[in-house]
CSV table of C-alpha atoms (C1' of nucleotides) in Angstrom, one decimal:
chain,number,residue,atom,x,y,z
A,1,MET,CA,-13.2,13.6,-20.5
A,2,LYS,CA,-11.9,13.5,-23.1
A,3,THR,CA,-14.0,10.4,-24.5
A,4,THR,CA,-12.9,11.0,-28.1
A,5,GLU,CA,-9.4,10.2,-27.2
A,6,ALA,CA,-8.1,7.6,-29.8
A,7,PRO,CA,-7.9,4.1,-27.9
A,8,GLY,CA,-4.2,2.7,-27.8
A,9,THR,CA,-1.2,3.2,-26.3
A,10,ARG,CA,-2.3,5.5,-23.5
A,11,ASP,CA,-5.1,2.9,-22.6
A,12,ARG,CA,-2.7,0.5,-22.8
A,13,LEU,CA,-0.7,2.3,-20.4
A,14,ILE,CA,-3.7,3.2,-17.9
A,15,GLY,CA,-4.5,-0.3,-18.1
A,16,ALA,CA,-0.9,-1.8,-17.3
A,17,MET,CA,-1.3,0.9,-14.2
A,18,PHE,CA,-4.7,-0.3,-13.0
A,19,ASP,CA,-3.4,-3.7,-12.9
A,20,SER,CA,-0.5,-3.2,-11.2
A,21,LEU,CA,-2.4,-0.9,-8.7
A,22,GLN,CA,-4.6,-4.0,-7.7
A,23,ARG,CA,-1.9,-5.7,-7.7
A,24,LYS,CA,1.1,-4.4,-5.6
A,25,GLY,CA,0.0,-0.8,-5.6
A,26,LEU,CA,2.3,2.4,-6.6
A,27,HIS,CA,5.9,1.5,-5.3
A,28,GLY,CA,5.6,-2.1,-6.0
A,29,VAL,CA,5.7,-2.1,-9.7
A,30,GLY,CA,8.3,-0.3,-12.1
A,31,LEU,CA,8.0,1.9,-14.6
A,32,SER,CA,9.6,-0.8,-16.8
A,33,GLU,CA,7.2,-3.5,-16.0
A,34,ILE,CA,4.1,-1.1,-16.6
A,35,LEU,CA,5.8,-0.7,-20.0
A,36,HIS,CA,6.5,-4.3,-20.8
A,37,ASP,CA,2.9,-4.8,-19.8
A,38,ALA,CA,1.3,-2.1,-21.9
A,39,GLN,CA,4.0,-2.9,-24.8
A,40,ALA,CA,4.9,0.3,-25.3
A,41,PRO,CA,8.5,2.0,-24.8
A,42,LYS,CA,9.7,4.9,-22.2
A,43,GLY,CA,8.9,7.7,-24.9
A,44,VAL,CA,5.5,7.2,-25.8
A,45,MET,CA,4.6,7.3,-21.9
A,46,TYR,CA,6.4,10.6,-21.2
A,47,HIS,CA,4.1,12.1,-24.3
A,48,HIS,CA,0.9,11.2,-23.0
A,49,PHE,CA,1.5,11.5,-19.1
A,50,PRO,CA,4.1,14.4,-18.9
A,51,GLY,CA,3.7,14.0,-15.0
A,52,GLY,CA,5.6,10.8,-15.1
A,53,LYS,CA,4.3,7.5,-12.8
A,54,ALA,CA,2.2,9.6,-10.1
A,55,ASP,CA,0.3,11.3,-13.5
A,56,LEU,CA,-0.4,8.0,-14.8
A,57,ALA,CA,-1.5,6.8,-11.5
A,58,VAL,CA,-4.2,9.5,-11.3
A,59,ALA,CA,-5.7,8.9,-14.5
A,60,ALA,CA,-5.4,4.9,-13.6
A,61,ILE,CA,-7.6,6.0,-10.5
A,62,GLU,CA,-10.0,8.0,-12.4
A,63,ALA,CA,-10.1,5.1,-15.1
A,64,GLY,CA,-10.6,2.8,-12.2
A,65,ALA,CA,-13.5,5.3,-10.0
A,66,ALA,CA,-15.4,5.2,-13.7
A,67,GLN,CA,-15.6,1.5,-14.2
A,68,ILE,CA,-16.3,0.5,-10.3
A,69,LYS,CA,-19.3,3.2,-10.5
A,70,ALA,CA,-20.8,1.6,-13.8
A,71,SER,CA,-20.5,-1.8,-12.6
A,72,LEU,CA,-22.1,-0.9,-9.3
A,73,LEU,CA,-24.8,1.1,-11.3
A,74,GLN,CA,-25.0,-2.2,-13.2
A,75,VAL,CA,-25.9,-4.2,-10.7
A,76,ILE,CA,-28.4,-1.8,-9.0
A,77,GLU,CA,-30.3,-1.3,-12.3
A,78,ALA,CA,-30.8,-5.2,-12.1
A,79,HIS,CA,-31.6,-5.7,-8.6
A,80,ALA,CA,-34.7,-4.4,-6.9
A,81,ASP,CA,-34.0,-4.5,-3.5
A,82,PRO,CA,-30.8,-2.7,-2.7
A,83,ALA,CA,-29.2,-5.6,-0.1
A,84,ASP,CA,-29.7,-8.5,-3.2
A,85,ALA,CA,-27.6,-5.6,-5.6
A,86,LEU,CA,-24.7,-5.2,-2.9
A,87,LYS,CA,-24.7,-8.8,-2.4
A,88,ILE,CA,-24.0,-9.5,-5.9
A,89,TRP,CA,-21.6,-6.3,-6.4
A,90,TRP,CA,-19.8,-7.6,-3.5
A,91,GLY,CA,-19.3,-11.1,-4.5
A,92,HIS,CA,-17.9,-9.9,-7.9
A,93,ALA,CA,-15.0,-8.6,-5.9
A,94,HIS,CA,-14.7,-11.4,-3.9
A,95,LYS,CA,-14.6,-13.9,-6.7
A,96,ARG,CA,-11.6,-11.7,-8.4
A,97,LEU,CA,-9.9,-11.7,-5.6
A,98,GLU,CA,-10.4,-15.3,-5.2
A,99,ARG,CA,-9.7,-16.1,-8.7
A,100,SER,CA,-6.6,-14.3,-9.0
A,101,GLY,CA,-5.1,-16.5,-6.0
A,102,PHE,CA,-5.8,-13.7,-3.9
A,103,GLU,CA,-3.7,-10.9,-5.9
A,104,ARG,CA,-5.9,-8.8,-6.8
A,105,GLY,CA,-8.3,-6.2,-4.8
A,106,CYS,CA,-9.6,-2.8,-5.2
A,107,PRO,CA,-7.4,-0.8,-7.3
A,108,LEU,CA,-8.0,2.2,-5.2
A,109,ALA,CA,-7.0,1.2,-2.1
A,110,ALA,CA,-3.8,0.1,-1.7
A,111,ILE,CA,-2.5,3.4,-3.5
A,112,SER,CA,-4.2,5.0,-1.0
A,113,LEU,CA,-2.3,3.8,2.0
A,114,GLU,CA,1.2,4.7,0.7
A,115,SER,CA,0.1,8.2,-0.7
A,116,THR,CA,1.3,10.7,1.9
A,117,PRO,CA,-0.5,14.3,2.5
A,118,ASP,CA,1.7,15.3,-0.3
A,119,ASP,CA,0.6,13.9,-3.4
A,120,ILE,CA,-2.1,16.5,-3.3
A,121,ALA,CA,-3.4,15.4,-6.9
A,122,LEU,CA,-3.3,11.6,-5.8
A,123,ARG,CA,-5.2,12.2,-2.6
A,124,ASP,CA,-8.0,14.4,-4.7
A,125,ALA,CA,-8.5,12.3,-7.2
A,126,LEU,CA,-9.3,8.8,-4.7
A,127,ALA,CA,-10.8,10.9,-2.0
A,128,GLN,CA,-13.7,11.7,-5.1
A,129,ALA,CA,-13.7,8.5,-6.1
A,130,PHE,CA,-14.3,7.3,-2.7
A,131,GLY,CA,-16.7,9.9,-2.3
A,132,ALA,CA,-18.3,9.6,-5.3
A,133,PHE,CA,-18.9,5.7,-4.1
A,134,ARG,CA,-20.2,6.7,-1.2
A,135,GLU,CA,-22.6,8.8,-2.4
A,136,LEU,CA,-24.0,6.5,-5.0
A,137,VAL,CA,-24.3,3.9,-2.2
A,138,ALA,CA,-26.3,6.6,-0.2
A,139,ASP,CA,-28.6,7.7,-3.6
A,140,LEU,CA,-29.2,3.8,-3.3
A,141,LEU,CA,-30.6,3.3,0.2
A,142,ALA,CA,-32.1,6.9,-0.1
A,143,GLY,CA,-34.2,5.5,-2.7
A,144,ALA,CA,-35.6,2.6,-0.8
A,145,GLY,CA,-36.8,4.9,1.7
A,146,ILE,CA,-34.1,5.4,4.5
A,147,GLY,CA,-33.3,9.0,5.7
A,148,ALA,CA,-30.6,11.3,4.0
A,149,LYS,CA,-28.2,11.4,7.2
A,150,ARG,CA,-28.9,8.0,8.0
A,151,SER,CA,-28.6,6.5,4.2
A,152,THR,CA,-25.1,8.7,4.1
A,153,GLN,CA,-23.6,7.2,7.3
A,154,LEU,CA,-25.1,3.9,6.9
A,155,ALA,CA,-23.2,4.3,3.1
A,156,ALA,CA,-19.7,5.3,4.7
A,157,LEU,CA,-20.1,1.7,6.7
A,158,ILE,CA,-20.7,-0.3,3.8
A,159,VAL,CA,-18.2,1.2,1.8
A,160,SER,CA,-15.8,1.2,5.0
A,161,ALA,CA,-16.7,-2.7,5.3
A,162,TYR,CA,-16.3,-3.3,1.8
A,163,GLU,CA,-12.8,-2.3,1.8
A,164,GLY,CA,-11.3,-3.5,5.2
A,165,SER,CA,-12.9,-7.1,4.3
A,166,LEU,CA,-10.9,-7.1,1.1
A,167,ILE,CA,-7.9,-6.1,3.6
A,168,GLN,CA,-8.4,-9.2,5.3
A,169,ALA,CA,-9.5,-11.7,2.8
A,170,ARG,CA,-6.1,-11.0,0.3
A,171,VAL,CA,-3.7,-12.0,3.6
A,172,ALA,CA,-5.7,-14.8,4.9
A,173,GLY,CA,-5.7,-16.3,1.7
A,174,SER,CA,-9.5,-17.0,2.1
A,175,ALA,CA,-12.7,-15.9,1.8
A,176,LYS,CA,-14.3,-16.1,5.2
A,177,PRO,CA,-13.5,-12.3,6.5
A,178,VAL,CA,-15.3,-11.3,3.6
A,179,ASN,CA,-18.1,-13.5,3.8
A,180,ASP,CA,-18.6,-12.9,7.6
A,181,THR,CA,-18.7,-9.3,6.9
A,182,VAL,CA,-20.8,-9.2,4.1
A,183,GLU,CA,-23.4,-12.3,6.1
A,184,MET,CA,-23.3,-9.7,9.5
A,185,LEU,CA,-23.6,-6.7,7.2
A,186,LEU,CA,-26.5,-7.6,4.6
A,187,GLY,CA,-28.2,-8.9,7.7
A,188,LEU,CA,-28.5,-5.4,9.4
A,189,LEU,CA,-29.2,-4.1,5.8
A,190,ARG,CA,-32.4,-5.3,5.5
A,191,ILE,CA,-33.5,-4.6,8.9
A,192,GLU,CA,-33.1,-1.3,8.4
A,193,LEU,CA,-35.0,-1.2,5.1
A,194,ALA,CA,-37.8,-3.2,6.6
A,195,ASN,CA,-38.0,-0.4,9.1
A,196,ALA,CA,-37.8,2.2,6.8
A,197,LYS,CA,-40.5,0.4,4.3
A,198,GLU,CA,-42.5,0.2,7.4
A,199,SER,CA,-42.6,3.9,8.3
A,200,ARG,CA,-43.7,4.6,4.9
A,201,ALA,CA,-46.3,2.5,5.3
B,1,MET,CA,8.1,-13.9,21.9
B,2,LYS,CA,12.0,-13.2,22.9
B,3,THR,CA,11.0,-10.7,25.2
B,4,THR,CA,14.4,-11.0,27.5
B,5,GLU,CA,15.7,-9.8,24.0
B,6,ALA,CA,18.1,-6.5,24.6
B,7,PRO,CA,16.4,-3.5,24.4
B,8,GLY,CA,18.6,-1.6,21.7
B,9,THR,CA,19.3,-1.3,18.5
B,10,ARG,CA,17.4,-4.1,17.2
B,11,ASP,CA,14.3,-2.0,18.9
B,12,ARG,CA,14.7,0.8,17.0
B,13,LEU,CA,14.9,-0.7,13.6
B,14,ILE,CA,11.6,-2.5,14.2
B,15,GLY,CA,10.0,1.1,15.2
B,16,ALA,CA,11.6,3.0,12.6
B,17,MET,CA,10.0,0.2,10.1
B,18,PHE,CA,6.6,0.3,12.2
B,19,ASP,CA,6.6,3.7,11.3
B,20,SER,CA,7.4,3.6,8.0
B,21,LEU,CA,4.8,1.0,7.4
B,22,GLN,CA,2.4,3.8,8.7
B,23,ARG,CA,3.0,6.4,6.6
B,24,LYS,CA,4.1,5.0,3.6
B,25,GLY,CA,3.9,1.1,3.1
B,26,LEU,CA,6.8,-1.2,2.9
B,27,HIS,CA,7.9,-0.1,-0.6
B,28,GLY,CA,7.3,3.7,-0.4
B,29,VAL,CA,10.5,3.5,2.3
B,30,GLY,CA,14.1,2.9,1.3
B,31,LEU,CA,16.0,1.2,3.6
B,32,SER,CA,18.5,4.2,4.1
B,33,GLU,CA,15.4,6.7,5.3
B,34,ILE,CA,15.3,3.2,8.0
B,35,LEU,CA,18.7,3.2,8.8
B,36,HIS,CA,18.7,7.2,9.1
B,37,ASP,CA,15.6,7.3,11.6
B,38,ALA,CA,17.0,4.4,13.7
B,39,GLN,CA,20.3,6.0,14.0
B,40,ALA,CA,22.3,2.3,12.7
B,41,PRO,CA,24.0,1.8,10.0
B,42,LYS,CA,23.4,-1.6,7.5
B,43,GLY,CA,25.8,-3.9,9.2
B,44,VAL,CA,23.5,-3.9,12.0
B,45,MET,CA,20.0,-4.1,10.7
B,46,TYR,CA,21.7,-7.3,8.5
B,47,HIS,CA,22.7,-8.7,12.0
B,48,HIS,CA,19.5,-8.5,13.5
B,49,PHE,CA,17.5,-9.5,10.2
B,50,PRO,CA,19.1,-11.8,8.2
B,51,GLY,CA,16.5,-11.7,5.6
B,52,GLY,CA,16.3,-7.8,4.9
B,53,LYS,CA,13.8,-5.4,4.7
B,54,ALA,CA,11.2,-8.5,4.7
B,55,ASP,CA,12.5,-9.8,7.6
B,56,LEU,CA,11.8,-6.6,9.5
B,57,ALA,CA,8.9,-5.8,8.5
B,58,VAL,CA,7.5,-9.3,9.8
B,59,ALA,CA,9.4,-8.7,13.2
B,60,ALA,CA,7.4,-4.8,13.2
B,61,ILE,CA,3.9,-6.3,12.1
B,62,GLU,CA,4.1,-8.4,14.7
B,63,ALA,CA,5.4,-5.8,17.0
B,64,GLY,CA,2.4,-3.8,15.9
B,65,ALA,CA,-0.1,-6.7,16.3
B,66,ALA,CA,0.9,-7.2,19.9
B,67,GLN,CA,0.5,-3.3,20.8
B,68,ILE,CA,-2.2,-3.3,18.9
B,69,LYS,CA,-3.9,-6.0,21.2
B,70,ALA,CA,-2.4,-4.3,24.2
B,71,SER,CA,-4.2,-1.4,23.9
B,72,LEU,CA,-7.6,-2.9,22.8
B,73,LEU,CA,-7.4,-5.0,25.7
B,74,GLN,CA,-6.4,-1.8,28.0
B,75,VAL,CA,-9.8,0.2,27.0
B,76,ILE,CA,-11.8,-3.2,27.4
B,77,GLU,CA,-11.0,-3.6,30.7
B,78,ALA,CA,-11.5,0.3,31.2
B,79,HIS,CA,-15.0,0.5,30.5
B,80,ALA,CA,-17.6,-2.3,31.0
B,81,ASP,CA,-19.9,-2.2,27.5
B,82,PRO,CA,-18.3,-3.5,24.8
B,83,ALA,CA,-20.0,-0.2,22.6
B,84,ASP,CA,-18.2,2.3,24.9
B,85,ALA,CA,-15.0,0.5,24.6
B,86,LEU,CA,-14.8,0.3,20.9
B,87,LYS,CA,-16.0,4.0,20.2
B,88,ILE,CA,-12.7,4.8,22.2
B,89,TRP,CA,-10.6,2.6,21.2
B,90,TRP,CA,-11.6,3.7,17.8
B,91,GLY,CA,-11.6,7.6,18.7
B,92,HIS,CA,-7.6,6.7,19.6
B,93,ALA,CA,-6.3,5.8,16.0
B,94,HIS,CA,-8.7,8.4,14.3
B,95,LYS,CA,-6.9,11.0,16.5
B,96,ARG,CA,-3.4,9.5,16.0
B,97,LEU,CA,-4.2,10.2,12.0
B,98,GLU,CA,-5.4,13.6,12.0
B,99,ARG,CA,-2.4,14.8,15.0
B,100,SER,CA,-0.3,13.6,12.6
B,101,GLY,CA,-1.8,15.5,9.4
B,102,PHE,CA,-3.5,11.8,7.9
B,103,GLU,CA,-0.4,10.6,7.5
B,104,ARG,CA,-0.1,7.6,10.4
B,105,GLY,CA,-3.1,4.8,9.5
B,106,CYS,CA,-3.2,1.2,10.4
B,107,PRO,CA,0.7,-0.3,10.4
B,108,LEU,CA,-0.9,-3.4,8.9
B,109,ALA,CA,-3.1,-2.0,6.1
B,110,ALA,CA,-0.9,-0.7,4.0
B,111,ILE,CA,1.9,-3.7,3.5
B,112,SER,CA,-1.6,-6.2,2.9
B,113,LEU,CA,-2.4,-4.6,-0.1
B,114,GLU,CA,1.3,-4.1,-1.2
B,115,SER,CA,1.9,-7.8,-0.6
B,116,THR,CA,2.1,-10.8,-3.0
B,117,PRO,CA,0.5,-14.5,-2.7
B,118,ASP,CA,4.7,-15.3,-3.0
B,119,ASP,CA,5.1,-12.8,0.2
B,120,ILE,CA,4.5,-16.0,2.4
B,121,ALA,CA,6.0,-15.1,5.9
B,122,LEU,CA,4.5,-11.7,4.9
B,123,ARG,CA,0.9,-12.6,4.7
B,124,ASP,CA,1.5,-15.3,7.2
B,125,ALA,CA,2.4,-12.4,10.3
B,126,LEU,CA,-0.2,-10.0,8.8
B,127,ALA,CA,-3.1,-13.1,9.1
B,128,GLN,CA,-2.2,-14.1,12.3
B,129,ALA,CA,-2.5,-10.3,13.1
B,130,PHE,CA,-5.7,-9.7,12.1
B,131,GLY,CA,-7.1,-12.9,13.4
B,132,ALA,CA,-6.1,-12.3,16.6
B,133,PHE,CA,-7.2,-9.0,16.4
B,134,ARG,CA,-10.7,-10.2,15.0
B,135,GLU,CA,-10.7,-12.5,17.7
B,136,LEU,CA,-10.8,-10.8,20.6
B,137,VAL,CA,-13.8,-8.5,19.7
B,138,ALA,CA,-15.7,-11.2,19.2
B,139,ASP,CA,-14.4,-12.7,22.5
B,140,LEU,CA,-15.6,-9.0,23.4
B,141,LEU,CA,-19.2,-9.7,22.0
B,142,ALA,CA,-19.5,-13.3,23.2
B,143,GLY,CA,-18.7,-11.7,27.1
B,144,ALA,CA,-21.7,-9.6,26.2
B,145,GLY,CA,-24.5,-12.5,25.7
B,146,ILE,CA,-23.8,-12.4,21.7
B,147,GLY,CA,-24.0,-15.8,20.5
B,148,ALA,CA,-20.5,-17.2,18.9
B,149,LYS,CA,-21.5,-17.5,15.1
B,150,ARG,CA,-22.8,-13.8,15.2
B,151,SER,CA,-19.9,-12.0,17.5
B,152,THR,CA,-17.6,-14.2,14.8
B,153,GLN,CA,-19.6,-12.2,12.2
B,154,LEU,CA,-20.0,-9.1,14.1
B,155,ALA,CA,-16.1,-9.0,14.8
B,156,ALA,CA,-15.3,-9.6,11.1
B,157,LEU,CA,-17.4,-6.8,10.2
B,158,ILE,CA,-16.0,-4.3,13.0
B,159,VAL,CA,-12.5,-5.0,11.9
B,160,SER,CA,-13.5,-4.3,8.5
B,161,ALA,CA,-14.9,-1.3,9.1
B,162,TYR,CA,-12.1,-0.3,10.9
B,163,GLU,CA,-10.0,-0.7,8.4
B,164,GLY,CA,-12.1,0.7,5.7
B,165,SER,CA,-12.8,3.9,7.1
B,166,LEU,CA,-9.1,4.9,8.0
B,167,ILE,CA,-8.5,4.5,4.6
B,168,GLN,CA,-11.0,6.7,3.2
B,169,ALA,CA,-10.1,9.2,6.5
B,170,ARG,CA,-7.3,9.3,4.5
B,171,VAL,CA,-7.8,10.2,1.7
B,172,ALA,CA,-10.0,12.5,1.8
B,173,GLY,CA,-7.8,14.4,4.6
B,174,SER,CA,-11.1,14.6,6.9
B,175,ALA,CA,-12.4,12.4,9.8
B,176,LYS,CA,-16.3,12.1,8.7
B,177,PRO,CA,-15.7,9.0,6.8
B,178,VAL,CA,-14.3,7.4,10.0
B,179,ASN,CA,-17.4,9.3,12.3
B,180,ASP,CA,-20.1,8.6,9.6
B,181,THR,CA,-19.0,4.7,9.7
B,182,VAL,CA,-18.9,4.6,13.5
B,183,GLU,CA,-21.9,6.5,14.1
B,184,MET,CA,-23.8,3.9,12.5
B,185,LEU,CA,-21.9,0.6,13.3
B,186,LEU,CA,-22.1,1.6,17.0
B,187,GLY,CA,-25.6,2.2,16.5
B,188,LEU,CA,-26.3,-1.5,15.3
B,189,LEU,CA,-24.0,-2.6,17.8
B,190,ARG,CA,-25.9,-1.2,20.6
B,191,ILE,CA,-29.2,-2.5,19.6
B,192,GLU,CA,-27.4,-6.3,18.6
B,193,LEU,CA,-25.8,-5.7,22.4
B,194,ALA,CA,-29.5,-5.1,23.7
B,195,ASN,CA,-31.2,-7.7,22.4
B,196,ALA,CA,-28.5,-10.1,23.5
B,197,LYS,CA,-29.2,-8.9,27.4
B,198,GLU,CA,-33.0,-8.9,26.7
B,199,SER,CA,-32.6,-12.8,25.7
B,200,ARG,CA,-30.7,-13.5,28.1
B,201,ALA,CA,-33.5,-12.4,31.0
C,1,DG,C1',5.3,19.1,-51.1
C,2,DA,C1',7.1,21.3,-47.4
C,3,DA,C1',5.3,22.7,-42.6
C,4,DT,C1',3.6,21.2,-38.6
C,5,DC,C1',1.7,18.3,-34.7
C,6,DT,C1',1.6,14.1,-32.8
C,7,DA,C1',2.9,9.7,-31.8
C,8,DT,C1',6.2,5.8,-31.0
C,9,DA,C1',10.9,4.3,-29.8
C,10,DG,C1',14.7,3.4,-27.5
C,11,DA,C1',19.6,5.0,-26.3
C,12,DC,C1',20.9,7.1,-21.9
C,13,DC,C1',21.4,9.2,-17.3
C,14,DG,C1',22.5,9.9,-11.9
C,15,DG,C1',20.8,8.6,-8.0
C,16,DT,C1',19.0,5.4,-4.8
C,17,DC,C1',17.7,0.6,-4.7
C,18,DG,C1',18.4,-3.6,-1.7
C,19,DG,C1',22.3,-6.4,-0.5
C,20,DT,C1',27.1,-8.0,1.0
C,21,DC,C1',31.4,-8.3,3.2
C,22,DC,C1',35.2,-7.3,6.7
C,23,DA,C1',37.6,-4.7,9.8
C,24,DG,C1',36.7,-3.3,13.8
C,25,DT,C1',34.6,-2.8,18.8
C,26,DT,C1',32.7,-4.3,22.8
C,27,DG,C1',30.6,-7.9,26.3
C,28,DT,C1',31.4,-12.6,28.5
C,29,DC,C1',33.4,-16.3,30.5
C,30,DA,C1',36.9,-19.7,31.2
D,1,DT,C1',43.8,-12.4,29.9
D,2,DG,C1',43.1,-14.5,26.2
D,3,DA,C1',39.6,-16.7,22.8
D,4,DC,C1',34.6,-16.2,21.2
D,5,DA,C1',30.7,-14.6,20.0
D,6,DA,C1',27.4,-10.7,19.7
D,7,DC,C1',27.5,-6.5,17.8
D,8,DT,C1',28.6,-2.2,15.8
D,9,DG,C1',30.0,0.6,11.6
D,10,DG,C1',30.9,1.7,6.8
D,11,DA,C1',32.7,0.5,2.1
D,12,DC,C1',31.1,-0.9,-1.6
D,13,DC,C1',28.6,-3.4,-5.3
D,14,DG,C1',25.7,-4.4,-9.5
D,15,DA,C1',20.6,-3.7,-10.7
D,16,DC,C1',17.3,-0.8,-11.5
D,17,DC,C1',14.6,3.2,-10.7
D,18,DG,C1',12.1,7.2,-12.4
D,19,DG,C1',12.6,10.8,-15.9
D,20,DT,C1',15.8,13.1,-20.2
D,21,DC,C1',16.6,13.8,-24.6
D,22,DT,C1',16.6,13.1,-29.2
D,23,DA,C1',15.6,10.9,-33.8
D,24,DT,C1',11.8,9.5,-36.6
D,25,DA,C1',7.4,8.1,-38.2
D,26,DG,C1',3.0,8.8,-39.5
D,27,DA,C1',-1.0,12.4,-40.1
D,28,DT,C1',-2.8,16.5,-41.2
D,29,DT,C1',-3.2,21.1,-43.4
D,30,DC,C1',-2.0,25.1,-46.0
DNA sequence: GAATCTATAGACCGGTCGGTCCAGTTGTCA
DNA sequence: TGACAACTGGACCGACCGGTCTATAGATTC
């Protein structure tokens, strides 16, 4: 929210945490590694994030959510057909994963699975992020003429498929699970979109 | 594979690790916690798993994969309609998550996202598990008359949706993401199955 | 230019981490 | 019954964990 915050150490810390979440999750990295990546000493981190590691993670999740949202909005604006937009955007994630040697996946997924019900702030931030994500997709579909309820459900399926396909590709060291998932899903989506268009005509 | 292995400490260790993987992932738990759960001292674990924590994790993944496979086969046998079978089986996972206060998800997903490309054995075991899982579903669909390629893709989508929906439900503390995902997916699946039946007639 | 606040810097801490080592116990088979 | 392997039990280790603390440097304000 505080967009006027001076860029610098704080953002470098968030960036380094974001990076680590993509690669190994929250418990997979030590503070020392994050601090090293961000070129920052310890004190400065507890200055900006008094709550420590978890606090920084929440900030990184929020930054990640904002970034995902922005990039999705961008492809939506560039492609009139929702199916095309989703395909492009999915391709981005897929290429990032592949180019990194199957190291970099979704920054939200790993920490989601490491979190316990006690991690209130963490799960809150994550739930909000995924919720916003689903809503964005649902709005896209509703805008293409699909009914509200069906758009919501379809959006849930799309986001689920997105996360799940990245998990599988990651461990397989192969893009095939993503490609198979996307091809089938987009095929079904196009039928859905065609039906929506027809029933409006 | 060694099914004649005497039950006892070794299995208790695997069980405890399996449990932890569901709840917090690999790095989220210390050996001491696992050892405490399994009521076993340290030495015994390095006797059965010379490779340490990672070694035990691989064994737990293999055990988990076998368990998932068995339970899926069971519901498949009990329900002639593939869509019904998947619905029941998804319901099991969903209930386990809910009953545990959104603590217990898929035992494979968390460690998948924590793993790095260097964790060869780990990713191998995981890739094999997910692959077997997809294959099982694909066979089920092919058996219902859906073409081979389409069955493969649809299976990838189903497994992806399964994993992704559990992630979202977990952080949301709500079953809604799972319900939405399943309802939409099974609706599409039923159409697919009807088409397959028709084109065979 | 003293006071104050924000930010940087890193030494330091107790605790826990994964892992090693070896001394006992138990089971098995000659 | 003696030998030997499989297994159990836990003390012990150095490394690293997340976190605290104090010192100081720059900026801002009166």
